[in-house]
Coordinates of C-alpha atoms in Angstrom, one line a residue:
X852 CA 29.9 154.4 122.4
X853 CA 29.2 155.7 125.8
X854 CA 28.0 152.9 128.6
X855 CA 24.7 151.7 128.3
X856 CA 23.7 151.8 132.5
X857 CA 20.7 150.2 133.8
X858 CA 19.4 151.6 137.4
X859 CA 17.0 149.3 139.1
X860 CA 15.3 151.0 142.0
X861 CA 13.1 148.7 144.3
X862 CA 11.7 149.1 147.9
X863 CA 12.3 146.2 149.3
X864 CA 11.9 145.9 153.1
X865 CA 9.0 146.8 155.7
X866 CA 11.0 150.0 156.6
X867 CA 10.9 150.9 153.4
X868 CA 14.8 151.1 152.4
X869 CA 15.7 151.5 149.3
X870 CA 18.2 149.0 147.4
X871 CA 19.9 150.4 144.1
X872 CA 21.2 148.3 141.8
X873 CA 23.9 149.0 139.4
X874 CA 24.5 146.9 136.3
X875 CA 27.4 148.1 134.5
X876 CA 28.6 147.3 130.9
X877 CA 31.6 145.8 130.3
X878 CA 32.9 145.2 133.5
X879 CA 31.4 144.4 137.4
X880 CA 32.8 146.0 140.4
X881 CA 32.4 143.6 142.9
X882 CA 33.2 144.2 146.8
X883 CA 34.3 141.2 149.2
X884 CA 32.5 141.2 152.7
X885 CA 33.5 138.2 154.1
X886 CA 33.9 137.8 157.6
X887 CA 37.3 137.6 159.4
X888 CA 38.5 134.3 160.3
X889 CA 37.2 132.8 163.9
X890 CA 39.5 133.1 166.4
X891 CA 40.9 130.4 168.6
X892 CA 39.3 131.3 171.2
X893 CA 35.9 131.3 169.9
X894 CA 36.3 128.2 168.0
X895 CA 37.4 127.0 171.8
X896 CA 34.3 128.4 173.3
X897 CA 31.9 127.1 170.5
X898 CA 33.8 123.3 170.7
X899 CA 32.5 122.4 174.2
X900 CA 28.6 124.0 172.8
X901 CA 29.0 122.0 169.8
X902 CA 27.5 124.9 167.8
X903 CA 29.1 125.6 164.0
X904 CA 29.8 128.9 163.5
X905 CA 27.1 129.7 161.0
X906 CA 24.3 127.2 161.6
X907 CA 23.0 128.0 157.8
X908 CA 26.4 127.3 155.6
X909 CA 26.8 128.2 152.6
X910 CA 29.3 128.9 149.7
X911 CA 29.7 131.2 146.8
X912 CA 31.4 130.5 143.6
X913 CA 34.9 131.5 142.8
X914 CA 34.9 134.7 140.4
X915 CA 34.9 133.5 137.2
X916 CA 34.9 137.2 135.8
X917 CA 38.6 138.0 135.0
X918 CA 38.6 141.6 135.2
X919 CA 37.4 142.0 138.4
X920 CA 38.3 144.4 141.6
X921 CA 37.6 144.2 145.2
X922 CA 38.4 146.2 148.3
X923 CA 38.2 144.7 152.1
X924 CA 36.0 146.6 154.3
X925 CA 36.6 149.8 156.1
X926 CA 38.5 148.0 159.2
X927 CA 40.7 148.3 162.1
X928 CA 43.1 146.3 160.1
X929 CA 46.9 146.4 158.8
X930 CA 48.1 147.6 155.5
X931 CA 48.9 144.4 153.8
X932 CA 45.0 143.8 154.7
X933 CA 43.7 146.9 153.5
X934 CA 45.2 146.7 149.9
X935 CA 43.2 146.4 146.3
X936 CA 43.6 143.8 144.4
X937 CA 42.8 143.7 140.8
X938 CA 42.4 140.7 138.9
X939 CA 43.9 141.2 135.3
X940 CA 43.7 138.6 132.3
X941 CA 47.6 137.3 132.8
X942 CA 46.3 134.3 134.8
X943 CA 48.8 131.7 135.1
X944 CA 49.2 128.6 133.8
X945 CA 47.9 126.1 136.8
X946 CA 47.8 122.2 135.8
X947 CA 46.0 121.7 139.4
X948 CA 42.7 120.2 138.8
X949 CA 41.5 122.5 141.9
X950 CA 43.1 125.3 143.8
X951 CA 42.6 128.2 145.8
X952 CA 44.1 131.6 146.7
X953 CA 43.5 133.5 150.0
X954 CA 43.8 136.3 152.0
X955 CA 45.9 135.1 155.0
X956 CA 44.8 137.0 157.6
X957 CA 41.1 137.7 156.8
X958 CA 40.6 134.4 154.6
X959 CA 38.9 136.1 151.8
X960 CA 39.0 134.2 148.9
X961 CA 41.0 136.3 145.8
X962 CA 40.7 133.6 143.3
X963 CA 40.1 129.9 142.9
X964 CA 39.3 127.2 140.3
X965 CA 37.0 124.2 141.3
X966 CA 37.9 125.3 144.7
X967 CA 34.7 123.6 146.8
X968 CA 34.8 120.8 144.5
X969 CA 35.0 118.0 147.0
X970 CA 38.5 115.9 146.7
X971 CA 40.5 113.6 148.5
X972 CA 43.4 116.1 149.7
X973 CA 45.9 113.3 151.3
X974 CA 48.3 114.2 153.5
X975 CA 47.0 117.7 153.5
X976 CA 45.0 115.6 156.2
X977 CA 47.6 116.0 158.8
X978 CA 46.9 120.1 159.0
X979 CA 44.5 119.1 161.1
X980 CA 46.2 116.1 162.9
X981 CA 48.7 118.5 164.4
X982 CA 46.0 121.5 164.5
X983 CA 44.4 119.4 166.7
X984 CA 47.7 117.9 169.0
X985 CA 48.5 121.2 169.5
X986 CA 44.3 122.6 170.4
X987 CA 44.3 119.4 172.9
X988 CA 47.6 120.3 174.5
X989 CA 46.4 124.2 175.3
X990 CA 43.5 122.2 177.1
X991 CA 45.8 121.0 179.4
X992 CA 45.2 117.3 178.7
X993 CA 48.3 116.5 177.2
X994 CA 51.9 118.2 177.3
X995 CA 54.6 118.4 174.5
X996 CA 57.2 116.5 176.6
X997 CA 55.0 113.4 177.0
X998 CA 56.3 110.4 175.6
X999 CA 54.4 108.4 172.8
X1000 CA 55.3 104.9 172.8
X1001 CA 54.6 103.4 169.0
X1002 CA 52.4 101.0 168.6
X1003 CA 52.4 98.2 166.5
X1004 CA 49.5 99.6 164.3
X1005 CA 50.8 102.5 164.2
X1006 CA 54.7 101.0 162.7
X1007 CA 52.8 99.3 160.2
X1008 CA 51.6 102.1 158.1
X1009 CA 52.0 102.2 154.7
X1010 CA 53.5 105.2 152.7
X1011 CA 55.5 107.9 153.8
X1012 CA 57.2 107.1 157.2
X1013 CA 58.9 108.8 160.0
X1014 CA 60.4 105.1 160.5
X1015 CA 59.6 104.6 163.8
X1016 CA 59.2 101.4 165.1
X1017 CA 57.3 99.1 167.4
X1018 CA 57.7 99.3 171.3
X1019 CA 59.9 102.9 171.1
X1020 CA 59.3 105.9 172.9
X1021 CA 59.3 109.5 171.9
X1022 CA 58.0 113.0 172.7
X1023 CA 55.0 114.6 171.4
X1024 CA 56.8 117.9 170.0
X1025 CA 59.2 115.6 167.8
X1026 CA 56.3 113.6 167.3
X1027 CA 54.7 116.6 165.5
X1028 CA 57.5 116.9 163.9
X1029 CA 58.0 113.3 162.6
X1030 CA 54.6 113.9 161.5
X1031 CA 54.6 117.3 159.3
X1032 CA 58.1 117.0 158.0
X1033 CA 58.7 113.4 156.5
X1034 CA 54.6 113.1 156.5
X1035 CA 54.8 110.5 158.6
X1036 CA 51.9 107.9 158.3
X1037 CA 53.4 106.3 161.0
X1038 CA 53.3 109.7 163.6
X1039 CA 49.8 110.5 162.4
X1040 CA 48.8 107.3 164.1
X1041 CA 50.9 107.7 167.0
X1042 CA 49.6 110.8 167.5
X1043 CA 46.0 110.0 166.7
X1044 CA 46.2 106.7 169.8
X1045 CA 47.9 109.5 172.3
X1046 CA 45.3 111.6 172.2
X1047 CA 43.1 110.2 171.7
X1048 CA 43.0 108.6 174.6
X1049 CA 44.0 111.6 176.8
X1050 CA 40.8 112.7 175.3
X1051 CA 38.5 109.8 176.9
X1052 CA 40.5 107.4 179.0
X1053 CA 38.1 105.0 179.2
X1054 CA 37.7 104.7 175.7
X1055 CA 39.2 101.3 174.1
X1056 CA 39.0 103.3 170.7
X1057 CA 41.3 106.2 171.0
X1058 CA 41.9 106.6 167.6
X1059 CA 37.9 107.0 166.3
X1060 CA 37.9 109.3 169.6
X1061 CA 40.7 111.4 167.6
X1062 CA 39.1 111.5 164.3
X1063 CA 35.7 112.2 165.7
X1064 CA 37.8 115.4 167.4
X1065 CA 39.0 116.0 164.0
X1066 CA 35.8 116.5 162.7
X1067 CA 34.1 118.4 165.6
X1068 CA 36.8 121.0 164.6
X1069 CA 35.6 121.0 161.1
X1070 CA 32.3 121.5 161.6
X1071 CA 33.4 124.6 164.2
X1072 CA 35.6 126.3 161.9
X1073 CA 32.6 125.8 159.0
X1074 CA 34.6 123.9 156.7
X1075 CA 31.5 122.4 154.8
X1076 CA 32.8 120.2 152.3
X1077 CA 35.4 118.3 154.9
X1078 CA 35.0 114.9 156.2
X1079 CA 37.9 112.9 157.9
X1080 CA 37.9 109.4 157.9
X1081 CA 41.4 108.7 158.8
X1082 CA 44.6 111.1 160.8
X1083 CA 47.3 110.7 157.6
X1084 CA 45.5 111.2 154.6
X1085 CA 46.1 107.3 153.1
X1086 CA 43.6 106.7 150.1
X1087 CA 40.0 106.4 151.1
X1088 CA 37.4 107.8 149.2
X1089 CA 35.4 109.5 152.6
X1090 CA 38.9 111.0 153.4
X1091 CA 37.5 114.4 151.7
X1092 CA 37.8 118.2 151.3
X1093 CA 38.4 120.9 148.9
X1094 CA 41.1 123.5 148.3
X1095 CA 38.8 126.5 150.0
X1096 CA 38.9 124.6 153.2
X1097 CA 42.4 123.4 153.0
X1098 CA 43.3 127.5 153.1
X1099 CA 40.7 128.0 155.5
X1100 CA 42.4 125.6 157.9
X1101 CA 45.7 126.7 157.1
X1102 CA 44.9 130.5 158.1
X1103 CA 43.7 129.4 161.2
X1104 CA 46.8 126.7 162.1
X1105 CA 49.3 129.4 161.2
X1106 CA 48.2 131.3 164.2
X1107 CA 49.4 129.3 166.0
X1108 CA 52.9 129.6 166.9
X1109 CA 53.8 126.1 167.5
X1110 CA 52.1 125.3 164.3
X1111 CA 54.2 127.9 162.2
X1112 CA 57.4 126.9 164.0
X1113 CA 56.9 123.1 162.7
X1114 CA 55.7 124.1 159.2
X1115 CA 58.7 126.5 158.7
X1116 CA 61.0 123.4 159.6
X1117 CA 63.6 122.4 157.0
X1118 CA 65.2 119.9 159.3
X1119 CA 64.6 118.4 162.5
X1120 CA 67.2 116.1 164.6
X1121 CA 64.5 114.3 167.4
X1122 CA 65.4 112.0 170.0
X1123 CA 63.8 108.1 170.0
X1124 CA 64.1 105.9 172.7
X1125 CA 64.2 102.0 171.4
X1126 CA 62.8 98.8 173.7
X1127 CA 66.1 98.1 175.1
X1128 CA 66.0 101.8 176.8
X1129 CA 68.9 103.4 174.5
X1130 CA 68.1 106.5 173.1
X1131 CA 69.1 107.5 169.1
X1132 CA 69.1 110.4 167.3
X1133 CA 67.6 110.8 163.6
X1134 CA 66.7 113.0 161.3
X1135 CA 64.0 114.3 159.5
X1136 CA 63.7 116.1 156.2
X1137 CA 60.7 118.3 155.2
X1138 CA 59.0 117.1 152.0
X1139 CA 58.4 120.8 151.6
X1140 CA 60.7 122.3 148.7
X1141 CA 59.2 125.3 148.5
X1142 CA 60.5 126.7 152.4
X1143 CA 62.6 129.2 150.4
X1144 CA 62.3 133.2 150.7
X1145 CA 59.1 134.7 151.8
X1146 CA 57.1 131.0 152.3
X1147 CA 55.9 129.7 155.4
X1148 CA 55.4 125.8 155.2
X1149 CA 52.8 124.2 154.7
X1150 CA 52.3 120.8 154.0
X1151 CA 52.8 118.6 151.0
X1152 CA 50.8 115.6 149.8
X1153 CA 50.2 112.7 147.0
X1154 CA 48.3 109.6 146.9
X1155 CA 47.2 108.1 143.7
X1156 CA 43.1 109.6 143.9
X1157 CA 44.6 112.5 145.0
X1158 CA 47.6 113.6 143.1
X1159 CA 50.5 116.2 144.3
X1160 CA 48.7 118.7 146.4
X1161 CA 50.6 121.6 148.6
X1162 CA 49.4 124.2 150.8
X1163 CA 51.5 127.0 151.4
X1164 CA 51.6 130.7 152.8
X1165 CA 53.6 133.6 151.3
X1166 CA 54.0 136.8 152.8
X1167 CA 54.7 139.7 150.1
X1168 CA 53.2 142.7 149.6
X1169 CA 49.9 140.7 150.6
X1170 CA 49.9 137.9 153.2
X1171 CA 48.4 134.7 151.0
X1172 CA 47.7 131.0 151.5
X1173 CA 47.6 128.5 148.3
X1174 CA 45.9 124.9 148.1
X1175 CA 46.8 123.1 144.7
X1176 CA 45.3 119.7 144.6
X1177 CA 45.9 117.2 142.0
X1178 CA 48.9 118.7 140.0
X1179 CA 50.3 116.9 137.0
X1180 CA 53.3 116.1 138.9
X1181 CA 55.5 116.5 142.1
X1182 CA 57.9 119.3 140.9
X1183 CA 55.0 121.0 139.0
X1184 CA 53.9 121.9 142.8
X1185 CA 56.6 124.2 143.3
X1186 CA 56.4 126.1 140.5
X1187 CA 52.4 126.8 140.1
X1188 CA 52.8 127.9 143.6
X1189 CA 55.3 130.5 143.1
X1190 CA 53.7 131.5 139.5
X1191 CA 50.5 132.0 141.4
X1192 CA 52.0 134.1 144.6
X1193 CA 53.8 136.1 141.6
X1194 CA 50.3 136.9 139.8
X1195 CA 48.9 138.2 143.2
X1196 CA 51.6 140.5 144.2
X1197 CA 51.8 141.9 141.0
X1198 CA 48.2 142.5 141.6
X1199 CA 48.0 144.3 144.6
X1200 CA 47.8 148.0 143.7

C-alpha cells in the first residue's frame, strides 16, 4: 500500500515565506541543527560579562523514535563530524537509570534516556573542579607548580581519598591528579581552598568563592539543569545535574590538553611534602577501568543517591562522549559503556 503523504502548505511570516511541512508514514526523517560547542575562549569572554550563552534556555527531548536518521549540517568540519548516523532497533541493554550519547566534537545529542532528568551525579562533580583549576590557572592567577598545603578540613573528608594529610604540602598539577584519579574528596577540597582564594584574597571563604566559580561556569556553558553545592560530589541532594550536561562539560574539558592528559592517566607517582619538610613519593591508581583501546578517561563516580555513574569519550569511527548515571552496579559501568560505543559505530554509515 503506497505511503499515505500529507503536505501542509502555510504562509507564515510578514515576508510571506512559505514553510512546507512533510508528515511521512511510517518513519520521520529528522535533521539535527544544533549548534557547535562554545569555545574556550568565548566562554572566557562571556565569564567576566556574566552573560549565559543563550539568555532563553531550553531543551528538547531525546528521540524516542527508534528508526530515526540525522545528518550534521553542511560544515567546514572533519569526516568523523560529517558522518550519518542511523539509529536501528538493536538498542542495547543499559541498566543506567539515565544516560546520554554525544557527538564529541559538535555535542549533538545521538541518543539518550531520561538524559535532562535532574540527578545527583557524584563525583562526576570533580569534571568541573579541575575544569575550573585548570580555566583559573590560564588566567594567570594561579600556576601548576604552586604548592597546596592540606588543610585540616580538607584531610577530613570522607569517601574516596587521595590520603593526604594535615599540614603537607603538594603541587597543584599532582594535586589534579590526586583529585581525578583516586577521586580524591580530599584534593577536591584542597583544590577548592587554593583557588579559591587566589580568586578573592580577601575572602575568609575561599571555598563558597570556588563553588560560586563552579557555577558561574555552568551557567556560561548553558548547562541548565546543573547546580553545585559542593567541589567532590559527596551526597547532598542540591549537588545536581543530568547526563546531557555531564557530556556537555566533558566535550568542552577534553579540549583542553591538560584536562585530557589527567583523564587519560592510568597511574600517577606525585611528590608530597609532610610537616617535618621530608618529601615522599606515592601513588595513585585511576578508578577508571575502562582507559583501554580507543577511550579517553573520564571520570567515575558512586554515592548511595547516586549510584555508579561514568563519563567517558571514545574515538572510533565517530568521536563520542557517554554519561551513565545510576547503574545497577560498579562493573556494570564498563560494560554498558562499551555496548553503547559498539551500537554507535556500527551506526555510522
Amino acid at each position: 500500500m503506497a505511503l499515505i503523504k500529507i503536505i501542509m502548505r502555510d504562509l507564515f511570516d510578514e515576508n510571506n515565506h512559505k514553510n512546507r511541512i512533510v508528515m511521512e508514514t511510517p518513519k520521520m526523517m529528522l535533521k539535527s541543527r544544533r549548534p557547535p560547542l562554545p569555545s574556550t575562549q568565548l566562554i572566557e569572554s562571556l565569564i567576566a560579562n556574566k552573560k549565559p550563552l543563550n539568555p532563553h534556555p531550553t531543551y528538547s527531548r531525546s528521540n524516542s523514535i527508534r528508526s530515526l536518521k540525522t545528518s550534521v549540517p553542511k560544515t567546514s568540519r572533519s569526516p568523523s563530524e560529517t558522518r550519518k548516523f542511523l539509529i536501528n532497533s538493536s538498542i542495547p541493554i543499559i541498566s543506567a537509570s539515565n544516560w546520554c550519547v554525544v557527538e564529541g566534537n559538535t555535542g549533538r545529542v545521538l541518543h539518550g534516556f531520561k538524559d535532562i532528568e535532574v540527578k545527583e551525579i557524584a563525583s562526576l562533580t570533580k569534571i568541573m573542579t579541575c575544569w575550573v583549576c585548570i580555566k583559573i590557572i590560564e588566567r594567570g592567577l594561579c600556576s601548576l607548580e604552586d604548592k597546596v598545603r592540606i588543610s585540616a578540613k580538607a584531610s577530613k573528608q570522607t569517601g574516596t581519598s587521595a590520603d593526604l594529610k594535615e599540614g603537607q604540602s603538594i603541587g597543584v598539577l599532582d594535586l589534579l591528579y590526586g583529585l581525578m584519579l583516586p577521586s580524591g574528596n580530599d584534593a577536591a577540597w584542597a583544590l577548592a581552598e587554593h583557588f579559591g582564594a587566589a580568586l578573592n584574597p580577601l575572602t575568609s571563604k575561599p571555598l563558597k568563592q570556588f563553588i560560586c566559580e563552579m557555577n558561574k561556569y555552568a551557567r556560561i556553558m548553558n548547562l541548565y539543569t546543573t547546580y553545585y553545592a559542593n567541589p567532590h560530589g559527596l551526597v547532598f541532594k542540591k549537588n545536581v545535574s543530568c547526563a546531557r550536561d555531564v557530556c556537555k562539560l566533558s566535550c568542552i574539558s577534553l579540549k583542553d590538553p591538560i584536562f585530557r592528559r589527567i583523564v587519560s592517566t592510568k597511574v600517577h607517582n606525585a611528590e608530597i611534602t609532610n610537616v617535618n619538610g621530608l618529601t615522599n613519593k606515592v601513588t595513585w591508581e585511576n578508578t577508571n577501568k575502562l582507559l583501554v583501546k580507543g577511550f579517553e578517561g573520564i571520570k567515575t563516580g558512586v554515592t548511595d543517591n547516586a549510584g555508579p555513574c561514568l563519563a567517558t569519550a571514545v574515538r572510533g569511527k565517530m568521536y563520542i562522549v557517554i554519561t551513565l548515571l545510576n547503574s545497577k552496579s560498579m562493573e556494570a559501568r564498563w560494560d554498558e559503556a562499551q555496548s553503547v560505543a559498539n551500537w554507535i559505530m556500527n551506526s555510522c554509515e
